[in-house]
Short mmCIF file of C-alpha atoms in Angstrom, two decimals:
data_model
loop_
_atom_site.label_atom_id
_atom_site.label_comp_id
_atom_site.label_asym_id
_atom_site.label_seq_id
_atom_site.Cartn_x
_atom_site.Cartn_y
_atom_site.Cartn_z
CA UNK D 294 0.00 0.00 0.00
CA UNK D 295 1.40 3.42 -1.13
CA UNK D 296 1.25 6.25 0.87
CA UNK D 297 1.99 9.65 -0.15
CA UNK D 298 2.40 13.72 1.48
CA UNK D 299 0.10 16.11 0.56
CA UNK D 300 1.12 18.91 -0.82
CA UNK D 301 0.20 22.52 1.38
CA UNK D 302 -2.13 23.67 0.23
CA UNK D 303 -4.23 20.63 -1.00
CA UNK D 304 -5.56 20.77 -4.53
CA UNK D 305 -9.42 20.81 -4.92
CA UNK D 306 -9.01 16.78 -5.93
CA UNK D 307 -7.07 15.99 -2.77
CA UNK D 308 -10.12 17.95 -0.53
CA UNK D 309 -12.74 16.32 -2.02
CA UNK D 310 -11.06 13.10 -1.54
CA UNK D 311 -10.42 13.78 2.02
CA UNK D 312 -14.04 15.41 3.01
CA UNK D 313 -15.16 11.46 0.88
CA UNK D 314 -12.91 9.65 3.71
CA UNK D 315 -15.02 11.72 6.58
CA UNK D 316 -18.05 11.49 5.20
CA UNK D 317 -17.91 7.82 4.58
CA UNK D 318 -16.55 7.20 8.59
CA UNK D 319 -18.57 9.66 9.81
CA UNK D 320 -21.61 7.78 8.50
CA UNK D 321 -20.41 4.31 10.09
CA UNK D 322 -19.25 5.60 13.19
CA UNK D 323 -21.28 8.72 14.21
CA UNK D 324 -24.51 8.25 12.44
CA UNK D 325 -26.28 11.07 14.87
CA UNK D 326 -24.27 13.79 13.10
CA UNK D 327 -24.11 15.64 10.20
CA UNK D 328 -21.31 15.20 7.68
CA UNK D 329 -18.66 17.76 7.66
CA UNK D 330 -19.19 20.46 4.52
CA UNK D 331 -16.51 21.26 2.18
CA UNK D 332 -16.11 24.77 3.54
CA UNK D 333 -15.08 23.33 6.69
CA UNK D 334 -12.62 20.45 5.31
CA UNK D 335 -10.98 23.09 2.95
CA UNK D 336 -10.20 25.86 5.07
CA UNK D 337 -8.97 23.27 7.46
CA UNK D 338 -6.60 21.63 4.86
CA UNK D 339 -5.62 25.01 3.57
CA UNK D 340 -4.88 26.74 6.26
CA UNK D 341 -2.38 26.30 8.89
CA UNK D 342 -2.70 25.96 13.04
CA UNK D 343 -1.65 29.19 14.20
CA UNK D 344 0.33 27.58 16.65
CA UNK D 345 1.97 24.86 14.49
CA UNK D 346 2.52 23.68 10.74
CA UNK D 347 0.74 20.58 9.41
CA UNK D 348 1.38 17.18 7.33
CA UNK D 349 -0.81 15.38 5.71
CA UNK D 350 -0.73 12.03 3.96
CA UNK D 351 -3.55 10.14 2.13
CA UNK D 352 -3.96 6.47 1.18
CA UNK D 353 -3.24 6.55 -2.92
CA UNK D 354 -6.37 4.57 -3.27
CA UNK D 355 -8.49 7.12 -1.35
CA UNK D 356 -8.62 4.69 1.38
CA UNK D 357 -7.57 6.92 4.42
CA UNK D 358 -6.00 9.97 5.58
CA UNK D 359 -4.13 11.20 8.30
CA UNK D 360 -2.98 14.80 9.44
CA UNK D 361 -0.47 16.16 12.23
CA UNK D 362 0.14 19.03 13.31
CA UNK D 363 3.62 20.01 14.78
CA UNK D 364 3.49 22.20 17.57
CA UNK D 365 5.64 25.47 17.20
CA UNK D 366 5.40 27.42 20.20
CA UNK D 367 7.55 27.85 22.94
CA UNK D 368 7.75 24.94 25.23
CA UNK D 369 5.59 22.35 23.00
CA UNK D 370 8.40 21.91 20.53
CA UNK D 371 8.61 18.25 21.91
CA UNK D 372 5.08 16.94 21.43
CA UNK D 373 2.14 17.33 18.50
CA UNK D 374 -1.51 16.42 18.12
CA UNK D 375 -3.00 14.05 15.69
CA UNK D 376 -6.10 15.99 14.15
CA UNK D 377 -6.88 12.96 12.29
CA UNK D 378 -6.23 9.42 10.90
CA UNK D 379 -9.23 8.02 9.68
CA UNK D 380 -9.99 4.75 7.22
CA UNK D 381 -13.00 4.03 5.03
CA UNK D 382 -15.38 1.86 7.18
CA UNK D 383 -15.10 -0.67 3.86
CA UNK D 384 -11.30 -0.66 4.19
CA UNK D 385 -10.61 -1.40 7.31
CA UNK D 386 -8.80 -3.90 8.68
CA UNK D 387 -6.50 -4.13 5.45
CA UNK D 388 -3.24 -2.26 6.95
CA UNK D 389 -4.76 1.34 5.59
CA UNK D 390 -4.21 2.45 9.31
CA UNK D 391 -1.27 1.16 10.39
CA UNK D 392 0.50 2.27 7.07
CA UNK D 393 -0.84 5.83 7.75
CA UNK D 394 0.26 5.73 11.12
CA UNK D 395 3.68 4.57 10.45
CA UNK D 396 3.86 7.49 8.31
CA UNK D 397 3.11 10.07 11.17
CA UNK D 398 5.12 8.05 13.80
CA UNK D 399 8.28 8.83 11.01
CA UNK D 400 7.68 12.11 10.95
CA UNK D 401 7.44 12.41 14.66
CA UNK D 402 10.54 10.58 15.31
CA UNK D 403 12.18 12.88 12.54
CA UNK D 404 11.00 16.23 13.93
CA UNK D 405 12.22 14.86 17.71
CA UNK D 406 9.22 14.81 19.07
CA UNK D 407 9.15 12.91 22.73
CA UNK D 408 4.71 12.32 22.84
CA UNK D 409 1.86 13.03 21.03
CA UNK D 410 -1.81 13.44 21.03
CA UNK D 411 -4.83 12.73 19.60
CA UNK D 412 -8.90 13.22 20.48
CA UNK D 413 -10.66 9.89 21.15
CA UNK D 414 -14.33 9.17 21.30
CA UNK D 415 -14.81 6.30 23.49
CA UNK D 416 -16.28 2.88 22.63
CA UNK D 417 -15.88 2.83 18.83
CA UNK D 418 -13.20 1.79 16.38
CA UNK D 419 -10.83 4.98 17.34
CA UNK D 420 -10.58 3.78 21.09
CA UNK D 421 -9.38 0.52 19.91
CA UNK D 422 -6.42 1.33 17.58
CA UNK D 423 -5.21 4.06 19.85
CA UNK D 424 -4.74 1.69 22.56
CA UNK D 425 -3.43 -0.65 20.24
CA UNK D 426 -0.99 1.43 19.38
CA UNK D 427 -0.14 1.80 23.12
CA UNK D 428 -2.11 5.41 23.40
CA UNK D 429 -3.42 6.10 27.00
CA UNK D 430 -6.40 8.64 27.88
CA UNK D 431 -4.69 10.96 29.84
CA UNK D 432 -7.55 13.57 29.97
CA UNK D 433 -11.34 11.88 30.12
CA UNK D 434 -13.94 14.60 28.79
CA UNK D 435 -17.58 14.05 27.58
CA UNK D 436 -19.14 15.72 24.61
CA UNK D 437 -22.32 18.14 25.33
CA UNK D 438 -24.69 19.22 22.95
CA UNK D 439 -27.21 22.06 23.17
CA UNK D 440 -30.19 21.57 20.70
CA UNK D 441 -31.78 24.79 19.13
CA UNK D 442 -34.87 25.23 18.27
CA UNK D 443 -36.57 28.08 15.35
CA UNK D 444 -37.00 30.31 18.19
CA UNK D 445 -34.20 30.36 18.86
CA UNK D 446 -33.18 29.99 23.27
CA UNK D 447 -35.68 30.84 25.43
CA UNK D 448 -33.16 32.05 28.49
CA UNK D 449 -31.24 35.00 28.25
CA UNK D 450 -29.73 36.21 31.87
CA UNK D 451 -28.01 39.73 32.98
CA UNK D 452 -24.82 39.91 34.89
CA UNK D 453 -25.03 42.68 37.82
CA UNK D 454 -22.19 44.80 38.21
CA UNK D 455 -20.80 43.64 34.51
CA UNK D 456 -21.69 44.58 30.81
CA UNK D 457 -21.86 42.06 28.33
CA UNK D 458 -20.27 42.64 24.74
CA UNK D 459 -20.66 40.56 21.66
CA UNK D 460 -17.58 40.69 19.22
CA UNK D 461 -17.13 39.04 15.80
CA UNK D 462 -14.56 37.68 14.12
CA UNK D 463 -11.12 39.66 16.06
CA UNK D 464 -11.30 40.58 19.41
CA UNK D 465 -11.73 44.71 18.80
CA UNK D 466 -7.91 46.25 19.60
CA UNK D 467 -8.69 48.10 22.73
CA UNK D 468 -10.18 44.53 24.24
CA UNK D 469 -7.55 42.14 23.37
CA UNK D 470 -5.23 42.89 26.33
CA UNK D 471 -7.73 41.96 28.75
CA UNK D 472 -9.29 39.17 27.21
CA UNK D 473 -5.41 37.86 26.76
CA UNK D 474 -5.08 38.31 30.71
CA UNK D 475 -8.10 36.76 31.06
CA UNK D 476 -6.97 33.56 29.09
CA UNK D 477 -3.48 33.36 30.92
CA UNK D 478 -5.69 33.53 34.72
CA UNK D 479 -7.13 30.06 33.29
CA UNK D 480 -3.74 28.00 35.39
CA UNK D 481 -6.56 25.51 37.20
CA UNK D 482 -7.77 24.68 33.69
CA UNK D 483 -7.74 20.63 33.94
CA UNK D 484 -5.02 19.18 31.34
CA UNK D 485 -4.20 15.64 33.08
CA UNK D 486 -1.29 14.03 32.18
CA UNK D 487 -0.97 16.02 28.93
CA UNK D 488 2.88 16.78 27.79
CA UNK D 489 1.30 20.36 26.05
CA UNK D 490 1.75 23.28 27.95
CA UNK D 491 -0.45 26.07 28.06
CA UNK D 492 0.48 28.87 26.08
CA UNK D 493 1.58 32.55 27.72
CA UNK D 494 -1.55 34.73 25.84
CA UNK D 495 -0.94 37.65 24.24
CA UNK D 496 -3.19 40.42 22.24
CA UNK D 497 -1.36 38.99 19.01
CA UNK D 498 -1.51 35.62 19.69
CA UNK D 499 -4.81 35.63 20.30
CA UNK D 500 -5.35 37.64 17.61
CA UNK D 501 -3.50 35.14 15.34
CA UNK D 502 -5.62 32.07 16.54
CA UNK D 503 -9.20 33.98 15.43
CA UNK D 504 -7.41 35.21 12.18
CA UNK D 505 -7.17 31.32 11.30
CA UNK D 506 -10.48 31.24 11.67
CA UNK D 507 -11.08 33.90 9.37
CA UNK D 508 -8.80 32.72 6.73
CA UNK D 509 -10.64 29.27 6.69
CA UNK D 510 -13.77 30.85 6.12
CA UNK D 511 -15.63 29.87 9.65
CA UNK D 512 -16.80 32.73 11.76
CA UNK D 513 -16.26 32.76 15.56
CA UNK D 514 -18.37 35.02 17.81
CA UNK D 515 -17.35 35.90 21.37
CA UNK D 516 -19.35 37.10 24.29
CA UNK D 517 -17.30 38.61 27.30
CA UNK D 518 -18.84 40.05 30.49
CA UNK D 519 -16.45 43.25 31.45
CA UNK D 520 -16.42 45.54 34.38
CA UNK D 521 -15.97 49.41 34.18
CA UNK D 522 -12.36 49.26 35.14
CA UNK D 523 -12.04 47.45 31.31
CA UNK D 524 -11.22 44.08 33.02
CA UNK D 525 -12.55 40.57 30.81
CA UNK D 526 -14.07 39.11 34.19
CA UNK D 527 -15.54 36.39 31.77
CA UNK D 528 -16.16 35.42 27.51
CA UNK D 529 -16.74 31.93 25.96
CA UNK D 530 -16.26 31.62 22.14
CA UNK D 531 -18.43 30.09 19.14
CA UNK D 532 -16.84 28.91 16.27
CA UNK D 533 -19.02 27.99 13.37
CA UNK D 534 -16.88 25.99 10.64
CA UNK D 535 -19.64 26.25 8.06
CA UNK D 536 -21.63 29.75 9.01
CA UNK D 537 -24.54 28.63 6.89
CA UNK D 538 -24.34 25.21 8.10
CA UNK D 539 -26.64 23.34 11.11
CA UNK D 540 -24.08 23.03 13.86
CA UNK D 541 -21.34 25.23 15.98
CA UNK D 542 -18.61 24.36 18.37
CA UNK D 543 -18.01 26.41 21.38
CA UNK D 544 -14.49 26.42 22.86
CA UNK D 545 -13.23 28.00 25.56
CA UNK D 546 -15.10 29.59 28.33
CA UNK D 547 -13.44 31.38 31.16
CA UNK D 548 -14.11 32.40 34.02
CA UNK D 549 -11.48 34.41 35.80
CA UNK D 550 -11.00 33.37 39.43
CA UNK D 551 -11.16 36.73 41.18
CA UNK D 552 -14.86 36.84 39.33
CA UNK D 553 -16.19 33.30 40.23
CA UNK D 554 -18.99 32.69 42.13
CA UNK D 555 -21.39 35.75 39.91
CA UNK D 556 -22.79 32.98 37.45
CA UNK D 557 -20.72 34.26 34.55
CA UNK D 558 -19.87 31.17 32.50
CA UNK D 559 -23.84 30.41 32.58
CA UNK D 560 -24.28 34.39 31.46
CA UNK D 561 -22.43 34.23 28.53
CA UNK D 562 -23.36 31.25 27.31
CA UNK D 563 -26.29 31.99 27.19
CA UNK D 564 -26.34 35.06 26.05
CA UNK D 565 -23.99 33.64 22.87
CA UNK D 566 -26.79 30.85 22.23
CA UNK D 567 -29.19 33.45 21.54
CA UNK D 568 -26.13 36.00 19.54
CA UNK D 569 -25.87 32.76 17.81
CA UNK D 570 -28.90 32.05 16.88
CA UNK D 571 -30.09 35.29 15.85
CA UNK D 572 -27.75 36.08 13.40
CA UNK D 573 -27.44 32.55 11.95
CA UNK D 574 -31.11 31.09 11.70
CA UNK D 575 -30.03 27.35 10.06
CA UNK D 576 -28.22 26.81 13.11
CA UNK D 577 -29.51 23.50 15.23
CA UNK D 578 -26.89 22.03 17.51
CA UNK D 579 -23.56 23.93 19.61
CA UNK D 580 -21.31 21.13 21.01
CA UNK D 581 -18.60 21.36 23.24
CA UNK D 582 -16.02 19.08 25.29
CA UNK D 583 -15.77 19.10 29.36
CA UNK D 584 -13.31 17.49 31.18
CA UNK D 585 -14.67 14.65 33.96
CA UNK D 586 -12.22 16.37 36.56
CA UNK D 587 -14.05 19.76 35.48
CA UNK D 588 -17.79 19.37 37.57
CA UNK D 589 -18.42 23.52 37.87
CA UNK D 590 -18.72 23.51 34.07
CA UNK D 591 -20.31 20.40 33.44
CA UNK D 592 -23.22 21.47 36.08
CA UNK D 593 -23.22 24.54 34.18
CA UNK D 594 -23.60 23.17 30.97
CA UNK D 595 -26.67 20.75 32.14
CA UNK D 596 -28.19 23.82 34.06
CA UNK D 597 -28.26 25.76 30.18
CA UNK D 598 -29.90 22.54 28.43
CA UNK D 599 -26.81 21.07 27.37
CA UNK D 600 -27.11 17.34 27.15
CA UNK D 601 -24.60 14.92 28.05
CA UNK D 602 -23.81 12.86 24.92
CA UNK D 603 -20.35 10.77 23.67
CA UNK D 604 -17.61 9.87 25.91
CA UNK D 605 -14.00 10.83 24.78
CA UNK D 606 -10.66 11.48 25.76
CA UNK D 607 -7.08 13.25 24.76
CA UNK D 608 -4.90 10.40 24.35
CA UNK D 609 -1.50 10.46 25.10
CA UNK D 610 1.86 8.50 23.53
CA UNK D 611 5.52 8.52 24.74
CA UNK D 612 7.60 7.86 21.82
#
């Protein structure tokens, strides 16, 4: 079996054959959701991490493809993350996998990389080859979805004492200091056993990470609850990889410590549920990861209407 490296950027034929690979395992393995678009797969594929550069290999038969991405930043120059390495349900069991992951595990080995990582979902096919491969979950985390209706959410909540702003796409200028601070007071944020270490936030590297977004053609929408002194006491962020697409992904929410206790991380989310839903009216389902060692924001979550859905993990190997 012949694997090759993708050229950066992909052509169109390499895309669609990749978003052909998700599709296809998407529909075996996680029938409940929708398939990816080719908005999303593209600006993915075209686009690089902000915070690392990627390879990417495919099966020459279509079979499979896999993609890692190299951390860059100081202090993760010794471990990556797998974003994916995924076979045709059909083709399965035929090598595809271990091929493409002999691939990466060069590459790793080249670059002197010590670990790496990957994003499991629990009971299925993924589980099993990770541990296989001698991958250990390192960070347990459950998937929670929040369904949307027409209408749109029916809770919307104030925060006394704060005023809540909506931005979208870049943080505004005068903002991304504080909402940079407000990222670096996030220290307690639950990583396990994970080799990656947190990032020291800036305005401009926070800045670069939404410009990504941009560039791929997904739109991100933050909500931050501020106090008059121009402190970021609290945001959470949306990203939408297809804005005219059914589903959204919110990532981080924080909370910082000095302003615990007010109800803030229920605030904004809920106040960027009904942002999100007003300005994007095809939009069904916002999902998001919580860690199991993480019970504030998981009671949060449930308190919202999030629903507890698909077990997963970050899964760790030593090289």
């Amino acid at each position: 079996m012949m694997i090759h490296s993708l050229d950066l950027p992909p052509s169109d034929a390499a895309i669609d054959a990749w978003l052909a690979v998700l599709t296809d395992a998407g529909a075996a393995d996680l029938p409940q959701l929708p398939a990816p678009s080719r908005r999303e797969v593209a600006g993915r594929l075209r686009v690089r991490p902000a915070r690392g550069r990627y390879v990417l290999w495919a099966a020459d038969g279509g079979e499979g493809v896999a993609a890692l991405v190299l951390f860059t930043d100081e202090g993760n120059t010794h471990t990556a993350f797998l974003d994916v390495l995924t076979v045709r349900p059909q083709e399965r069991r035929r090598g595809v996998g271990a091929a493409l992951w002999e691939r990466v595990r060069e590459e790793l080995l080249a670059q002197g990389r010590t670990s790496v990582m990957t994003q499991v979902d629990l009971g299925g096919p993924g589980q099993a080859f990770a541990e296989s491969l001698g991958f250990e979950n390192v960070l347990p985390m459950a998937w929670y979805e929040q369904e949307l209706t027409a209408d749109g959410p029916a809770q919307v909540e104030a925060a006394p004492g704060y005023e809540l702003l909506t931005w979208h796409g870049l943080v505004p200028d005068a903002w991304a200091p504080a909402a940079a601070a407000a990222q670096n007071a996030m220290e307690d944020a639950p990583s396990g056993d994970m080799d990656e270490r947190a990032p020291v936030w800036t305005a401009q590297r926070l800045h670069a990470m939404q410009q990504v977004i941009i560039d791929r053609g997904w739109e991100q929408i933050t909500v931050a609850a501020v106090t008059e002194a121009g402190e970021v006491a609290a945001y959470t962020e949306l990203v939408l990889p297809d804005p005219s697409g059914p589903r959204a992904v919110q990532h981080g929410t924080v909370v910082v410590p000095g302003h615990r206790g007010h109800g803030l991380g229920r605030v904004v989310k809920l106040r960027m549920a009904a942002e999100a839903a007003a300005r994007h009216p095809a939009l069904r389902r916002i999902a998001t990861t919580v860690a199991e060692v993480n019970p504030h924001m998981r009671a949060v979550n449930e308190s919202i209407g999030y629903r507890r859905g698909r077990e997963a993990g970050i899964f760790q190997l030593k090289l």
